CSV table of C-alpha atoms in Angstrom, one decimal:
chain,number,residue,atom,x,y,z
A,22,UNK,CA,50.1,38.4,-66.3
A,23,UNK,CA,52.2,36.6,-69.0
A,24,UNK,CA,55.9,37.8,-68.6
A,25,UNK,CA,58.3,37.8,-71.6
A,26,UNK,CA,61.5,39.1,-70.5
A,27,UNK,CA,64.8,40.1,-72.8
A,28,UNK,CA,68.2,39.5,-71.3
A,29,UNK,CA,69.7,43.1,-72.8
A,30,UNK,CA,67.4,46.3,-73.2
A,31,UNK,CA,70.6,47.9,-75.3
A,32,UNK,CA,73.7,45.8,-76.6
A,33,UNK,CA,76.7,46.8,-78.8
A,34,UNK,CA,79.1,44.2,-80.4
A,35,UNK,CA,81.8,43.6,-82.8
A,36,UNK,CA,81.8,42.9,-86.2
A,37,UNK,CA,82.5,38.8,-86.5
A,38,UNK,CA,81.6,38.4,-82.8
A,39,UNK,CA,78.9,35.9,-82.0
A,40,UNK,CA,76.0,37.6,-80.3
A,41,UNK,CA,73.8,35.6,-77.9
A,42,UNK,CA,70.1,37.4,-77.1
A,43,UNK,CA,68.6,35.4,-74.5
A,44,UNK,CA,64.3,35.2,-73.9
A,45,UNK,CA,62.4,33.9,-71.1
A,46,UNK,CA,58.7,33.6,-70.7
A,47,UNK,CA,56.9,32.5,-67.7
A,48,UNK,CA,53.7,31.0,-69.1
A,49,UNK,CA,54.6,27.8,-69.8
A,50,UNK,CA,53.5,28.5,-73.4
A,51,UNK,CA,54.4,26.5,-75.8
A,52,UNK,CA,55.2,29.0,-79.0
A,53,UNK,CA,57.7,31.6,-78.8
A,54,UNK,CA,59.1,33.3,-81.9
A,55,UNK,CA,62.2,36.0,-82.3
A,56,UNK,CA,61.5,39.1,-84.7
A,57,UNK,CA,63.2,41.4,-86.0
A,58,UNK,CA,62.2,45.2,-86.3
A,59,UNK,CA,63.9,47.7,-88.9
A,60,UNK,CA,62.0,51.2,-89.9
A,61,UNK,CA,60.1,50.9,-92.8
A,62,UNK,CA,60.2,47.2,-92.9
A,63,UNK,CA,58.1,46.9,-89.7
A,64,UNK,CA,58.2,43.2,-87.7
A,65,UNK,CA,59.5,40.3,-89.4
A,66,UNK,CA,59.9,36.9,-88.2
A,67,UNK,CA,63.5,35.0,-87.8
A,68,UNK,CA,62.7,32.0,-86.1
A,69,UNK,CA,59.9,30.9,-84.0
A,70,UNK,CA,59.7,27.3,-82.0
A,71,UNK,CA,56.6,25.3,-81.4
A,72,UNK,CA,57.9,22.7,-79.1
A,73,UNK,CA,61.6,22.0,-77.1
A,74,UNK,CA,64.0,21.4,-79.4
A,75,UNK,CA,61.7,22.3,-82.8
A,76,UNK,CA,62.2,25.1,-85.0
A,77,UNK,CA,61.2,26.7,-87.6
A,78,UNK,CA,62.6,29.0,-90.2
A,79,UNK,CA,61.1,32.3,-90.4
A,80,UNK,CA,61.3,35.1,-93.5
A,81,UNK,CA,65.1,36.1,-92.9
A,82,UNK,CA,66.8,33.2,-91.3
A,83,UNK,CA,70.0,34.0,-92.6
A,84,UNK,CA,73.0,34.5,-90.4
A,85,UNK,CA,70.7,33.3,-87.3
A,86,UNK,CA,70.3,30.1,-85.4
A,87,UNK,CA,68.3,29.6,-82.7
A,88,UNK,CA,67.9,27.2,-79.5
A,89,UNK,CA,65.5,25.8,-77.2
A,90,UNK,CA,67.1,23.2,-74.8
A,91,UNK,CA,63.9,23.9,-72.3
A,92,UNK,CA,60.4,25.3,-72.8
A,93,UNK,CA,60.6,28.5,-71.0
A,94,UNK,CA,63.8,30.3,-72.9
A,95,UNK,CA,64.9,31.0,-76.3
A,96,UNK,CA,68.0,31.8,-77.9
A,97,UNK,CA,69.2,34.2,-81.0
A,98,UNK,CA,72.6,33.3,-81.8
A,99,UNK,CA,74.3,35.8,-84.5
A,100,UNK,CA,76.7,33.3,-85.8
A,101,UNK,CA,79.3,36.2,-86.9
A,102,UNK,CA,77.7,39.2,-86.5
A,103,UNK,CA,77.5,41.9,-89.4
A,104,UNK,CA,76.5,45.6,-89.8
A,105,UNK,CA,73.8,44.7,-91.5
A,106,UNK,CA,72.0,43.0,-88.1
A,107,UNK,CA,71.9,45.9,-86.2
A,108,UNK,CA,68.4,46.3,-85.3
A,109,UNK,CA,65.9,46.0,-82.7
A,110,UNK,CA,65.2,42.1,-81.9
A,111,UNK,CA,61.6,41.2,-80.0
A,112,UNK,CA,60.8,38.2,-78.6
A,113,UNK,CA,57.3,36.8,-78.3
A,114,UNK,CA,55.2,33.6,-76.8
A,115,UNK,CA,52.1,32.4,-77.2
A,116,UNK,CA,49.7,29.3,-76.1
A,117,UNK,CA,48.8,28.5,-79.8
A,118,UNK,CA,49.8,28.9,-83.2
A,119,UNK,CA,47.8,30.1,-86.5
A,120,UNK,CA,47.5,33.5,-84.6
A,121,UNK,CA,44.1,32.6,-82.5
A,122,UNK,CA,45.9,34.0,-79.1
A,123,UNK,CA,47.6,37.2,-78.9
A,124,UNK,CA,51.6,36.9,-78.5
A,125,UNK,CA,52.9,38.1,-75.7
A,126,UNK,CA,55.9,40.3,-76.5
A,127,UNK,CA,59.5,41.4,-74.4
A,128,UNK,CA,60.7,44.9,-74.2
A,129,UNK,CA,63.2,44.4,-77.4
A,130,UNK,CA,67.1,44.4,-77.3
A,131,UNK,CA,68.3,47.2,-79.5
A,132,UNK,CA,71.4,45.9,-81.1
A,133,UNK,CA,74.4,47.7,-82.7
A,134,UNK,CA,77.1,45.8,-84.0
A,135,UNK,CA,80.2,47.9,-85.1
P,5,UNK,CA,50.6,35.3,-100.0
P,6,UNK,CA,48.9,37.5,-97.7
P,7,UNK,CA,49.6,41.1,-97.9
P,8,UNK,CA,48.9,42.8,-94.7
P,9,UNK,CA,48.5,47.1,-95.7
P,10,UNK,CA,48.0,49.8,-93.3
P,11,UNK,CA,47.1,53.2,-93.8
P,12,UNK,CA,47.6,56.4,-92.6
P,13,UNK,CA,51.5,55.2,-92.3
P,14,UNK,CA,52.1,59.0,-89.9
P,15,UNK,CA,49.5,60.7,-88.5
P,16,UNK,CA,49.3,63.9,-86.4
P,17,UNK,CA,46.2,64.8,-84.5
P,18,UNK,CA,45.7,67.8,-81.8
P,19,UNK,CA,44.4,66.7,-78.4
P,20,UNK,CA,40.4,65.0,-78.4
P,21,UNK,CA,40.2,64.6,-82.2
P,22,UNK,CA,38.4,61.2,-83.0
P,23,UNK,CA,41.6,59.5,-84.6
P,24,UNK,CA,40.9,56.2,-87.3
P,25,UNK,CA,43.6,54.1,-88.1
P,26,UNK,CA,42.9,51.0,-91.2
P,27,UNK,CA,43.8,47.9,-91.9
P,28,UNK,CA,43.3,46.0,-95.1
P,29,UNK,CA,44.6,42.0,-95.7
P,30,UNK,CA,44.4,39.7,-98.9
P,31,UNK,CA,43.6,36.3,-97.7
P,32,UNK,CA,41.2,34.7,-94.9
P,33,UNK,CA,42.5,34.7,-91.6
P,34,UNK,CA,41.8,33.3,-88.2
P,35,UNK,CA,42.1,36.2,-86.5
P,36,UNK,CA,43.6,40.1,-86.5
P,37,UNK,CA,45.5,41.8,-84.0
P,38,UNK,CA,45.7,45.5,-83.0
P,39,UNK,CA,49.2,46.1,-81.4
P,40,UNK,CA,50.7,49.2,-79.7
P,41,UNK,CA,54.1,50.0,-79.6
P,42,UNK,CA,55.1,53.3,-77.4
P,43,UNK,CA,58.5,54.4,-78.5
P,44,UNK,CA,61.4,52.7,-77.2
P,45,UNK,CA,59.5,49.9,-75.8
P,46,UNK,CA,58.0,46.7,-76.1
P,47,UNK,CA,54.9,45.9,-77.7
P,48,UNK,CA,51.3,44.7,-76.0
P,49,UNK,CA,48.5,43.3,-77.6
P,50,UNK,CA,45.4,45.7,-77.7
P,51,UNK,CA,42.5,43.8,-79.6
P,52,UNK,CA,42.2,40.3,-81.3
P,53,UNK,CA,38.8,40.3,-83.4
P,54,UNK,CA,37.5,37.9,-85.4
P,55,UNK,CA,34.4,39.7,-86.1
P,56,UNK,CA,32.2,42.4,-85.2
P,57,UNK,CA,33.7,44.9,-83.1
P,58,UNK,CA,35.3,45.5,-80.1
P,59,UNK,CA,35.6,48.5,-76.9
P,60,UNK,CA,38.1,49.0,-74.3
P,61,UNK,CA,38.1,52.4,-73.1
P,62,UNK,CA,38.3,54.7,-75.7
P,63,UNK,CA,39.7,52.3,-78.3
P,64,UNK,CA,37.4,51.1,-80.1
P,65,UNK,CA,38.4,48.0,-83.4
P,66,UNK,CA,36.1,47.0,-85.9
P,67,UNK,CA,36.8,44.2,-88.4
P,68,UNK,CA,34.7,43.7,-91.6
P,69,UNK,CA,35.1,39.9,-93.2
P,70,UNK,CA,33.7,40.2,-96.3
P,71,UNK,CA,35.8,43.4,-97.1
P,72,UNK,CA,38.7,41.9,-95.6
P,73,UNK,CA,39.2,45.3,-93.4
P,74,UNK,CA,39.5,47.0,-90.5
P,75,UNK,CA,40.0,49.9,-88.0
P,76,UNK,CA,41.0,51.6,-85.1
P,77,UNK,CA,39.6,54.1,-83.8
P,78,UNK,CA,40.6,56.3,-80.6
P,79,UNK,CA,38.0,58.6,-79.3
P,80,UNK,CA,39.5,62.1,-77.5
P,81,UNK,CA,42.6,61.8,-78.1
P,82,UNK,CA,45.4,62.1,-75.8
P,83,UNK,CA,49.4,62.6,-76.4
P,84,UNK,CA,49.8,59.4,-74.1
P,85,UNK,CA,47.9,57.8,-76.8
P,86,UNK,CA,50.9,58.9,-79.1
P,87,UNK,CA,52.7,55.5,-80.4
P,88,UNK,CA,53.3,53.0,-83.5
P,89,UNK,CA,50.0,51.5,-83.7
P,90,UNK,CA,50.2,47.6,-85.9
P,91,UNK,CA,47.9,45.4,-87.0
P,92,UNK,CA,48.6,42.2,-87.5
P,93,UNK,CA,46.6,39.0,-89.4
P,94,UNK,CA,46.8,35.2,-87.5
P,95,UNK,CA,46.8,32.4,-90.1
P,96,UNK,CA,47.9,29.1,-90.5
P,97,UNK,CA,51.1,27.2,-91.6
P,98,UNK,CA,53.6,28.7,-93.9
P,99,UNK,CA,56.8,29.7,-93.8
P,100,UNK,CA,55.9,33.3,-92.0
P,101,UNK,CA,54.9,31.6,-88.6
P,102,UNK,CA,51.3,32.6,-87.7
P,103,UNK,CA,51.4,36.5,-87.9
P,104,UNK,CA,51.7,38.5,-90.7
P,105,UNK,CA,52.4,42.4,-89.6
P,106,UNK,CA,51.3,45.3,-91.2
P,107,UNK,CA,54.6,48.7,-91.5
P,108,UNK,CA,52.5,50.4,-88.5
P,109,UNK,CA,51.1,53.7,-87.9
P,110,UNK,CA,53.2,56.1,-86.2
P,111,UNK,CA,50.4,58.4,-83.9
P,112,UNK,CA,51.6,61.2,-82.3
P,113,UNK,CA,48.8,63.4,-80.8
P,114,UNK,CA,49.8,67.0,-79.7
P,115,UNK,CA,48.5,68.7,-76.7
């Protein structure tokens, strides 16, 4: 079974801190994409990475940067962190892009930022 | 740009009612996903169709091309069914990755 797993389940931070959320999948797949998941907006996507080292903007890049320095982990980095990113972050993998695979998703990091 | 709509957004059923949950999208697709997400947790992928329809226990998705629809349906219902149910369209290229989510449909199923 394809494992996706979250460094945090539940994270609190300071206003102007920068926040690191950490993601690790174990498929050796070559996709994997951080969301975002506010109520009422439902899931939407930050970053996602297709290869080591690639990225690719998602809807609401802003006041995020990402990294992947090796295939199996990818990073969130909350440059200075603001109210306004407190939220649930999910991470996700999959084998192939254009949505013919299912992604695979972790168990979230709820994030407060104070 | 392709508009992913789900309806009901909250639903409330009693115990072994025959619950449908639907899915409409603008654009063609490669795929659409059926996710479920019980509360405080991650989510995991129920159905991908790309036609027809498919079963797995008592879930049971249907996807219509030409109407550019969908559904879920649970048969006897169960409050562990109780959860945010998504659906979600593949496609290719653009700035939105390769999924395009729908708000979800909050299930909760009372004994």
């Amino acid at each position: 079974d394809v494992k996706v797993t979250q460094s945090s389940r539940y994270l609190v931070k300071r206003t102007g801190e920068k926040v690191f959320l950490e993601c690790v999948q174990d498929m050796d797949h070559e996709n994997m994409f951080w969301y975002r998941q506010d109520p009422g907006l439902g899931l939407r996507l930050i970053y996602f990475s297709y290869d080591v080292k690639m990225k690719e903007k998602g809807d609401i890049p802003e006041g995020y940067s990402v990294s992947r320095e090796k295939k199996e982990r990818f990073s969130l980095i909350l440059e200075s962190a603001s109210t306004n990113q407190t939220s649930m972050y999910l991470c996700a993998s999959s084998p192939i892009l254009g949505g013919r695979q299912p992604q695979h998703f972790g168990d979230g990091t709820r994030l407060s930022i104070l | 740009k392709n508009e992913v709509e789900q309806s009901p957004q909250n639903l409330t059923a009693q115990e072994g009612e025959f619950i449908t949950i639907n899915c409409s999208y603008s654009v063609g697709i490669s795929a659409l996903h059926w996710l479920q997400q019980h509360p405080g947790g991650g989510i995991v992928s129920l159905f991908m169709l790309s036609s027809g329809k498919k079963k797995h226990g008592r879930l049971i998705a249907t996807i219509n091309i030409q109407e550019k629809h969908s559904s879920l349906h649970i048969t006897a219902s169960h409050p562990r069914d109780s959860a945010v149910y998504i659906c979600a369209v593949g496609y290719y290229g653009g700035s939105q990755g390769n999924l395009i989510f729908g708000k979800g449909t909050k299930l909760s199923v009372k004994p």
